[in-house]
Amino acid sequence: AKPAFSDEAVQNLLCRMTGLNLEKVFKSVKKELKPPTYKLMTEAQLEEATNKAIAEAKERLRMPPVLNEREPIDDVLAEDKILEGTETAKYVFTDLTYSIPHRERFIVVREPSGVLRKATWEERDRMIQIFFPKEGRRVIPPVIFQDEHLVTVFQQDRHEDILNMCIAQFEPDSPDYIRVHHRTYDDIEKHAKYDLLRSTRHFGGMVWYLVNRKKTDGLLIDMLHRDLLDDTTSLITLYHMLHPDCPSAKEAKEGNLQGVELIKVFVKTESQREGYIQLALQAYQEAMATSTAS
Amino acid sequence: ALSAGSRVLRSYRGGHVVIRFALGGCTNRPFFRIVAAHSKRARDGKYLEQLGCLDPLPNAHGEKVAGLNVERLRHWLGCGAQLSRPAEKLLGRCGRRP
């Protein structure tokens, strides 16, 4: 069966590809200005502190879930013709019981025509934000998530910030969340700005999107330029896991290839920009040769 | 300690628990709180528990927003609370009472 985003093997591969750049993960966020604190530590204490920092960085790099788009709700509970002319506006009723999860709350709408129906997903999100406000979320989604303004954001290279805002504002299965994420990934792929997301929690989602749509060439070239052979092998293994019917997957399984051989087979069969990748591979191999020689 | 003029504890003769609307808000801007209180208390005075709210003016999307804490409402109705006429109408509109 087709592996899902949340499978352990897939998550391991994506974690390894994301890398662990401690400087970038713990980059200072704009807060109140404080003078920096200095601590005097022995080697052992420094090691312990770095281990704790790595554990916290792994926690911060946990990937947000990738789900399919949710079905629109369209359920009529009752139709009362008696109420037809009595009101002018719709009434939205929210169940305020504290101990129910937000997914199971009853939110119903009584239209002026007397129809009692369940609220749509947008109405649900708005009402839940009004009565149980969450930090970082607005009642009406900000204008920045519309397509014209996303273009401006991408020109300023602030993909990571807008993805964080998107996670705070929308549910993972809402169409807006999916649309913003796809737009961001497309733009990154068009301009080859993969390094912007490299040590963030959005890298896994981007790789999943690209592999599903077979647009992995730019990413391969970028990895080869930065001499990350392990990442290229994990990317190709993920590709084979998701598309087991392609010719390179079958060849790889038969020959049980590793490393550079795997990349060569993949490049011959799957990619559109063969020339570029061959060049990058050659450059990488020359760099490896000179570094081992010297 | 309670002084002679303090009105903290009131004891009524008769009276029952009602679930009714308490009016709040400003001039030309009403806002109702759905409240369980003694029938002899002032309309906006001390209540037993707030069970929800209703905004009678439609918002930017043309909706009148209302919230109801259904679990506590059931508790008070089970304790034998009465409903005021507007409260009955509201509960009828949301489909919880005939």
CSV table of C-alpha atoms in Angstrom, one decimal:
chain,number,residue,atom,x,y,z
A,1,ALA,CA,0.0,0.0,0.0
A,2,LYS,CA,1.1,3.6,-0.6
A,3,PRO,CA,3.1,4.9,2.4
A,4,ALA,CA,1.5,7.9,4.2
A,5,PHE,CA,3.2,11.0,5.5
A,6,SER,CA,3.1,9.8,9.1
A,7,ASP,CA,4.8,6.5,8.6
A,8,GLU,CA,7.9,6.0,10.7
A,9,ALA,CA,10.3,5.2,7.8
A,10,VAL,CA,9.1,8.2,5.9
A,11,GLN,CA,9.5,10.5,8.9
A,12,ASN,CA,13.0,9.2,9.6
A,13,LEU,CA,14.1,9.9,6.0
A,14,LEU,CA,12.5,13.4,6.1
A,15,CYS,CA,14.2,14.1,9.5
A,16,ARG,CA,17.6,13.2,8.2
A,17,MET,CA,17.1,15.4,5.1
A,18,THR,CA,16.0,18.4,7.2
A,19,GLY,CA,19.4,18.6,8.9
A,20,LEU,CA,20.0,20.1,12.3
A,21,ASN,CA,21.5,23.6,12.0
A,22,LEU,CA,21.4,24.6,15.7
A,23,GLU,CA,22.2,28.3,14.9
A,24,LYS,CA,19.2,28.6,12.6
A,25,VAL,CA,16.7,26.7,14.8
A,26,PHE,CA,17.5,28.8,17.9
A,27,LYS,CA,17.8,32.1,15.9
A,28,SER,CA,16.8,35.0,18.2
A,29,VAL,CA,13.1,35.9,17.8
A,30,LYS,CA,12.2,39.6,18.3
A,31,LYS,CA,11.6,39.9,22.1
A,32,GLU,CA,12.5,42.4,24.8
A,33,LEU,CA,16.1,43.4,24.7
A,34,LYS,CA,18.2,41.8,27.4
A,35,PRO,CA,22.0,41.9,27.7
A,36,PRO,CA,23.5,38.5,26.9
A,37,THR,CA,24.3,36.0,29.7
A,38,TYR,CA,27.7,34.3,29.8
A,39,LYS,CA,28.2,31.0,31.7
A,40,LEU,CA,31.5,29.3,32.6
A,41,MET,CA,31.3,25.6,31.9
A,42,THR,CA,33.6,22.6,31.9
A,43,GLU,CA,33.9,20.3,28.8
A,44,ALA,CA,31.4,17.8,30.3
A,45,GLN,CA,28.9,20.5,31.1
A,46,LEU,CA,29.2,22.0,27.6
A,47,GLU,CA,28.5,18.6,26.1
A,48,GLU,CA,25.5,18.2,28.3
A,49,ALA,CA,24.2,21.6,27.3
A,50,THR,CA,24.6,20.8,23.6
A,51,ASN,CA,22.8,17.5,24.0
A,52,LYS,CA,19.9,19.3,25.7
A,53,ALA,CA,19.9,21.9,22.9
A,54,ILE,CA,19.8,19.1,20.3
A,55,ALA,CA,16.9,17.4,22.0
A,56,GLU,CA,14.9,20.7,22.1
A,57,ALA,CA,15.8,21.4,18.5
A,58,LYS,CA,14.4,18.0,17.5
A,59,GLU,CA,11.2,18.9,19.4
A,60,ARG,CA,11.0,22.2,17.5
A,61,LEU,CA,11.6,20.5,14.2
A,62,ARG,CA,8.6,18.1,14.5
A,63,MET,CA,6.6,18.3,11.3
A,64,PRO,CA,3.1,19.6,11.1
A,65,PRO,CA,0.7,16.9,9.6
A,66,VAL,CA,-0.1,16.7,5.9
A,67,LEU,CA,-3.8,15.8,5.5
A,68,ASN,CA,-6.2,15.7,2.6
A,69,GLU,CA,-8.7,18.5,2.1
A,70,ARG,CA,-11.7,18.3,4.4
A,71,GLU,CA,-15.2,17.6,2.9
A,72,PRO,CA,-17.6,20.5,3.1
A,73,ILE,CA,-20.4,20.0,5.7
A,74,ASP,CA,-23.9,20.0,4.3
A,75,ASP,CA,-26.3,18.6,6.8
A,76,VAL,CA,-29.8,19.9,7.5
A,77,LEU,CA,-31.1,19.0,10.9
A,78,ALA,CA,-34.7,20.4,10.8
A,79,GLU,CA,-37.0,22.5,8.6
A,80,ASP,CA,-39.6,24.6,10.4
A,81,LYS,CA,-41.9,26.4,8.0
A,82,ILE,CA,-43.5,28.2,11.0
A,83,LEU,CA,-40.5,30.4,11.6
A,84,GLU,CA,-40.3,31.5,8.0
A,85,GLY,CA,-41.0,35.3,8.2
A,86,THR,CA,-40.1,36.0,11.8
A,87,GLU,CA,-36.4,37.0,11.6
A,88,THR,CA,-34.1,39.0,9.4
A,89,ALA,CA,-30.7,37.6,10.2
A,90,LYS,CA,-29.3,34.1,10.7
A,91,TYR,CA,-28.7,32.9,14.3
A,92,VAL,CA,-25.5,30.9,14.9
A,93,PHE,CA,-25.5,28.8,18.1
A,94,THR,CA,-22.3,27.5,19.6
A,95,ASP,CA,-22.0,24.8,22.3
A,96,LEU,CA,-19.8,26.3,25.0
A,97,THR,CA,-19.2,23.2,27.1
A,98,TYR,CA,-15.6,23.4,28.1
A,99,SER,CA,-14.6,19.7,28.0
A,100,ILE,CA,-15.5,18.8,24.4
A,101,PRO,CA,-12.7,18.8,21.7
A,102,HIS,CA,-13.3,21.5,19.1
A,103,ARG,CA,-13.9,19.0,16.3
A,104,GLU,CA,-16.9,17.5,18.1
A,105,ARG,CA,-18.6,20.8,19.1
A,106,PHE,CA,-22.2,21.4,17.9
A,107,ILE,CA,-22.4,24.6,15.9
A,108,VAL,CA,-25.8,25.1,14.2
A,109,VAL,CA,-27.2,27.9,12.1
A,110,ARG,CA,-30.9,28.8,11.9
A,111,GLU,CA,-31.5,30.6,8.6
A,112,PRO,CA,-34.3,33.2,8.2
A,113,SER,CA,-36.2,30.7,6.1
A,114,GLY,CA,-36.5,28.4,9.1
A,115,VAL,CA,-33.9,25.8,8.1
A,116,LEU,CA,-31.7,24.5,10.9
A,117,ARG,CA,-28.4,23.4,9.4
A,118,LYS,CA,-24.9,22.5,10.7
A,119,ALA,CA,-22.4,25.4,10.2
A,120,THR,CA,-19.8,25.3,7.4
A,121,TRP,CA,-16.1,24.8,8.2
A,122,GLU,CA,-15.4,28.6,7.9
A,123,GLU,CA,-18.2,29.5,10.2
A,124,ARG,CA,-17.1,26.8,12.7
A,125,ASP,CA,-13.5,28.1,12.7
A,126,ARG,CA,-14.7,31.7,13.2
A,127,MET,CA,-17.0,30.8,16.1
A,128,ILE,CA,-14.4,28.7,17.9
A,129,GLN,CA,-11.9,31.5,17.6
A,130,ILE,CA,-14.5,34.0,19.0
A,131,PHE,CA,-15.4,31.9,22.1
A,132,PHE,CA,-12.1,30.0,22.6
A,133,PRO,CA,-9.4,32.3,21.3
A,134,LYS,CA,-6.1,30.8,20.3
A,135,GLU,CA,-2.9,32.8,20.3
A,136,GLY,CA,-1.8,33.9,16.8
A,137,ARG,CA,-5.1,33.3,15.2
A,138,ARG,CA,-7.5,36.0,13.9
A,139,VAL,CA,-11.2,35.7,13.7
A,140,ILE,CA,-11.2,36.7,10.0
A,141,PRO,CA,-8.1,35.3,8.2
A,142,PRO,CA,-5.7,38.1,7.3
A,143,VAL,CA,-5.5,39.5,3.8
A,144,ILE,CA,-1.9,38.4,3.4
A,145,PHE,CA,-3.0,34.8,2.6
A,146,GLN,CA,-4.6,35.9,-0.7
A,147,ASP,CA,-2.7,35.1,-3.9
A,148,GLU,CA,-1.8,38.7,-4.9
A,149,HIS,CA,-0.1,39.4,-1.5
A,150,LEU,CA,1.6,36.0,-1.3
A,151,VAL,CA,3.6,37.1,-4.4
A,152,THR,CA,5.0,40.1,-2.4
A,153,VAL,CA,5.9,37.9,0.5
A,154,PHE,CA,7.8,35.5,-1.8
A,155,GLN,CA,9.7,38.5,-3.3
A,156,GLN,CA,10.9,39.3,0.2
A,157,ASP,CA,12.1,35.7,0.8
A,158,ARG,CA,10.0,35.3,3.9
A,159,HIS,CA,8.6,31.9,3.2
A,160,GLU,CA,9.3,30.5,6.6
A,161,ASP,CA,7.4,33.3,8.4
A,162,ILE,CA,4.3,33.0,6.2
A,163,LEU,CA,4.3,29.2,6.7
A,164,ASN,CA,4.4,29.7,10.5
A,165,MET,CA,1.6,32.2,10.3
A,166,CYS,CA,-0.4,29.8,8.2
A,167,ILE,CA,0.0,27.0,10.7
A,168,ALA,CA,-1.2,29.3,13.5
A,169,GLN,CA,-4.2,30.6,11.5
A,170,PHE,CA,-5.7,27.6,9.7
A,171,GLU,CA,-6.4,23.9,10.5
A,172,PRO,CA,-4.2,21.4,8.7
A,173,ASP,CA,-7.0,20.1,6.6
A,174,SER,CA,-8.5,23.3,5.5
A,175,PRO,CA,-8.4,24.2,1.8
A,176,ASP,CA,-6.7,27.6,2.6
A,177,TYR,CA,-3.8,25.9,4.5
A,178,ILE,CA,-3.2,23.5,1.7
A,179,ARG,CA,-3.4,26.2,-1.0
A,180,VAL,CA,-0.9,28.5,0.8
A,181,HIS,CA,1.5,25.7,1.4
A,182,HIS,CA,1.3,24.5,-2.2
A,183,ARG,CA,1.8,28.1,-3.5
A,184,THR,CA,4.9,28.5,-1.2
A,185,TYR,CA,6.4,25.1,-2.3
A,186,ASP,CA,5.8,25.9,-6.0
A,187,ASP,CA,7.5,29.3,-5.6
A,188,ILE,CA,10.5,27.8,-3.8
A,189,GLU,CA,10.9,25.1,-6.5
A,190,LYS,CA,10.6,27.7,-9.3
A,191,HIS,CA,13.5,29.9,-7.8
A,192,ALA,CA,15.5,27.0,-6.2
A,193,LYS,CA,15.4,28.6,-2.8
A,194,TYR,CA,15.5,25.3,-0.9
A,195,ASP,CA,18.0,26.5,1.6
A,196,LEU,CA,15.4,28.9,3.2
A,197,LEU,CA,13.5,26.0,4.6
A,198,ARG,CA,16.4,23.6,5.2
A,199,SER,CA,16.5,23.5,9.0
A,200,THR,CA,12.9,24.3,9.7
A,201,ARG,CA,9.9,22.1,10.4
A,202,HIS,CA,8.4,22.8,6.9
A,203,PHE,CA,11.2,21.0,5.0
A,204,GLY,CA,9.6,17.6,5.3
A,205,GLY,CA,6.3,18.8,4.0
A,206,MET,CA,8.0,20.4,1.0
A,207,VAL,CA,9.9,17.2,0.1
A,208,TRP,CA,6.7,15.2,0.4
A,209,TYR,CA,4.9,17.6,-2.0
A,210,LEU,CA,7.8,17.6,-4.5
A,211,VAL,CA,8.2,13.8,-4.5
A,212,ASN,CA,4.5,13.2,-5.0
A,213,ARG,CA,4.5,15.5,-8.0
A,214,LYS,CA,7.9,14.2,-9.3
A,215,LYS,CA,9.5,17.6,-9.3
A,216,THR,CA,12.7,16.6,-7.5
A,217,ASP,CA,15.3,17.7,-10.0
A,218,GLY,CA,16.0,21.2,-8.5
A,219,LEU,CA,16.3,19.7,-5.0
A,220,LEU,CA,18.8,17.1,-6.2
A,221,ILE,CA,21.0,19.7,-7.9
A,222,ASP,CA,20.9,21.9,-4.8
A,223,MET,CA,21.9,18.9,-2.6
A,224,LEU,CA,24.8,17.9,-4.9
A,225,HIS,CA,26.1,21.5,-5.0
A,226,ARG,CA,26.2,21.4,-1.2
A,227,ASP,CA,27.9,18.0,-1.1
A,228,LEU,CA,25.1,16.2,0.8
A,229,LEU,CA,25.3,12.7,-0.6
A,230,ASP,CA,23.3,11.1,2.3
A,231,ASP,CA,20.5,13.5,1.6
A,232,THR,CA,20.4,12.6,-2.1
A,233,THR,CA,20.3,8.8,-1.3
A,234,SER,CA,17.4,9.3,1.2
A,235,LEU,CA,15.5,11.5,-1.3
A,236,ILE,CA,15.8,8.7,-3.9
A,237,THR,CA,14.8,6.0,-1.4
A,238,LEU,CA,11.7,8.1,-0.5
A,239,TYR,CA,10.9,8.5,-4.3
A,240,HIS,CA,11.2,4.7,-4.7
A,241,MET,CA,8.9,4.1,-1.7
A,242,LEU,CA,6.2,6.4,-3.1
A,243,HIS,CA,6.5,5.3,-6.8
A,244,PRO,CA,7.4,1.6,-6.7
A,245,ASP,CA,6.4,1.1,-10.4
A,246,CYS,CA,9.0,3.4,-12.0
A,247,PRO,CA,11.9,1.8,-13.9
A,248,SER,CA,14.7,3.2,-11.6
A,249,ALA,CA,13.0,1.7,-8.6
A,250,LYS,CA,12.9,-1.8,-10.1
A,251,GLU,CA,16.6,-1.5,-11.2
A,252,ALA,CA,17.6,-0.3,-7.8
A,253,LYS,CA,15.8,-3.2,-6.1
A,254,GLU,CA,17.4,-5.8,-8.4
A,255,GLY,CA,20.9,-4.5,-8.2
A,256,ASN,CA,20.7,-3.2,-4.6
A,257,LEU,CA,22.6,-0.1,-5.6
A,258,GLN,CA,24.1,2.4,-3.2
A,259,GLY,CA,25.3,6.0,-3.3
A,260,VAL,CA,26.5,7.4,-6.6
A,261,GLU,CA,25.3,4.4,-8.7
A,262,LEU,CA,21.8,4.9,-7.4
A,263,ILE,CA,21.9,8.6,-8.4
A,264,LYS,CA,23.1,7.7,-11.9
A,265,VAL,CA,20.3,5.2,-12.5
A,266,PHE,CA,17.8,7.6,-11.1
A,267,VAL,CA,19.1,10.5,-13.3
A,268,LYS,CA,19.0,8.3,-16.5
A,269,THR,CA,15.4,7.2,-16.1
A,270,GLU,CA,13.4,9.8,-14.1
A,271,SER,CA,14.7,13.4,-14.3
A,272,GLN,CA,14.0,16.1,-16.9
A,273,ARG,CA,17.2,18.1,-16.4
A,274,GLU,CA,19.7,15.2,-17.0
A,275,GLY,CA,22.5,17.4,-18.2
A,276,TYR,CA,22.5,19.7,-15.2
A,277,ILE,CA,22.5,16.7,-12.7
A,278,GLN,CA,25.3,14.9,-14.6
A,279,LEU,CA,27.4,18.1,-14.4
A,280,ALA,CA,26.7,18.6,-10.7
A,281,LEU,CA,27.6,14.9,-10.1
A,282,GLN,CA,30.8,15.2,-12.0
A,283,ALA,CA,31.7,18.4,-10.0
A,284,TYR,CA,30.9,16.6,-6.7
A,285,GLN,CA,33.0,13.6,-7.6
A,286,GLU,CA,36.0,15.8,-8.6
A,287,ALA,CA,35.7,17.7,-5.3
A,288,MET,CA,35.6,14.4,-3.4
A,289,ALA,CA,38.7,13.2,-5.4
A,290,THR,CA,40.7,16.3,-4.7
A,291,SER,CA,39.8,16.3,-1.0
A,292,THR,CA,40.7,12.7,-0.5
A,293,ALA,CA,43.9,13.1,-2.5
A,294,SER,CA,45.0,16.2,-0.5
B,1,ALA,CA,-17.0,39.8,58.6
B,2,LEU,CA,-20.5,41.1,57.6
B,3,SER,CA,-21.3,44.6,58.6
B,4,ALA,CA,-24.8,45.7,59.3
B,5,GLY,CA,-25.4,47.4,56.0
B,6,SER,CA,-23.8,44.7,53.8
B,7,ARG,CA,-26.1,43.0,51.2
B,8,VAL,CA,-24.0,39.9,50.5
B,9,LEU,CA,-26.4,37.2,51.7
B,10,ARG,CA,-30.1,37.7,50.8
B,11,SER,CA,-32.8,35.3,51.9
B,12,TYR,CA,-36.1,35.5,50.0
B,13,ARG,CA,-39.6,34.2,50.8
B,14,GLY,CA,-40.6,32.1,47.8
B,15,GLY,CA,-39.0,32.7,44.4
B,16,HIS,CA,-37.4,30.1,42.1
B,17,VAL,CA,-34.5,29.7,39.8
B,18,VAL,CA,-35.0,31.2,36.3
B,19,ILE,CA,-33.0,31.1,33.2
B,20,ARG,CA,-33.3,34.5,31.6
B,21,PHE,CA,-31.5,37.3,29.8
B,22,ALA,CA,-29.5,39.9,31.6
B,23,LEU,CA,-29.0,43.1,29.6
B,24,GLY,CA,-25.5,44.6,29.4
B,25,GLY,CA,-23.6,46.7,26.8
B,26,CYS,CA,-23.7,50.4,26.2
B,27,THR,CA,-26.2,53.0,24.8
B,28,ASN,CA,-27.7,51.8,21.5
B,29,ARG,CA,-25.7,48.6,21.8
B,30,PRO,CA,-27.4,45.8,23.8
B,31,PHE,CA,-25.8,42.6,24.7
B,32,PHE,CA,-27.6,39.7,26.5
B,33,ARG,CA,-26.1,37.2,28.9
B,34,ILE,CA,-28.0,34.0,29.4
B,35,VAL,CA,-28.0,33.6,33.1
B,36,ALA,CA,-29.4,31.3,35.8
B,37,ALA,CA,-30.6,33.4,38.7
B,38,HIS,CA,-33.3,33.8,41.4
B,39,SER,CA,-36.5,35.2,40.0
B,40,LYS,CA,-36.6,37.9,42.8
B,41,ARG,CA,-33.1,39.3,41.9
B,42,ALA,CA,-32.6,42.4,39.8
B,43,ARG,CA,-32.4,41.8,36.1
B,44,ASP,CA,-28.7,42.6,36.0
B,45,GLY,CA,-27.9,41.7,39.6
B,46,LYS,CA,-26.1,38.8,41.2
B,47,TYR,CA,-26.7,35.5,39.3
B,48,LEU,CA,-26.0,31.9,40.1
B,49,GLU,CA,-24.2,31.0,36.9
B,50,GLN,CA,-23.7,32.4,33.4
B,51,LEU,CA,-24.8,29.9,30.8
B,52,GLY,CA,-24.0,31.8,27.6
B,53,CYS,CA,-24.5,35.0,25.7
B,54,LEU,CA,-26.5,36.4,22.8
B,55,ASP,CA,-25.5,39.4,20.6
B,56,PRO,CA,-28.8,40.8,19.2
B,57,LEU,CA,-27.1,42.9,16.5
B,58,PRO,CA,-26.0,41.1,13.3
B,59,ASN,CA,-22.2,41.1,12.7
B,60,ALA,CA,-20.2,41.7,9.5
B,61,HIS,CA,-21.3,38.3,8.1
B,62,GLY,CA,-25.0,39.0,8.8
B,63,GLU,CA,-25.2,36.5,11.7
B,64,LYS,CA,-26.5,37.0,15.3
B,65,VAL,CA,-23.9,35.1,17.4
B,66,ALA,CA,-25.1,33.1,20.4
B,67,GLY,CA,-23.3,30.7,22.7
B,68,LEU,CA,-24.9,28.2,25.1
B,69,ASN,CA,-23.2,26.0,27.7
B,70,VAL,CA,-25.5,23.0,27.1
B,71,GLU,CA,-24.1,20.9,29.8
B,72,ARG,CA,-24.7,23.4,32.6
B,73,LEU,CA,-28.1,24.3,31.0
B,74,ARG,CA,-29.2,20.7,31.3
B,75,HIS,CA,-28.0,20.7,34.9
B,76,TRP,CA,-30.1,23.7,35.9
B,77,LEU,CA,-33.2,22.5,33.9
B,78,GLY,CA,-32.8,19.3,35.8
B,79,CYS,CA,-32.7,21.2,39.1
B,80,GLY,CA,-36.1,22.6,38.1
B,81,ALA,CA,-35.3,26.1,36.7
B,82,GLN,CA,-38.0,28.0,34.8
B,83,LEU,CA,-37.4,29.7,31.5
B,84,SER,CA,-38.3,33.3,30.6
B,85,ARG,CA,-40.3,33.9,27.4
B,86,PRO,CA,-37.3,35.2,25.3
B,87,ALA,CA,-35.1,32.4,26.7
B,88,GLU,CA,-37.7,29.9,25.5
B,89,LYS,CA,-37.8,31.4,22.1
B,90,LEU,CA,-34.0,31.3,21.8
B,91,LEU,CA,-33.9,27.6,22.9
B,92,GLY,CA,-36.7,26.9,20.4
B,93,ARG,CA,-34.7,28.6,17.6
B,94,CYS,CA,-31.6,26.5,18.3
B,95,GLY,CA,-33.7,23.3,18.2
B,96,ARG,CA,-33.2,22.3,21.9
B,97,ARG,CA,-36.9,22.7,23.0
B,98,PRO,CA,-40.2,22.5,21.1
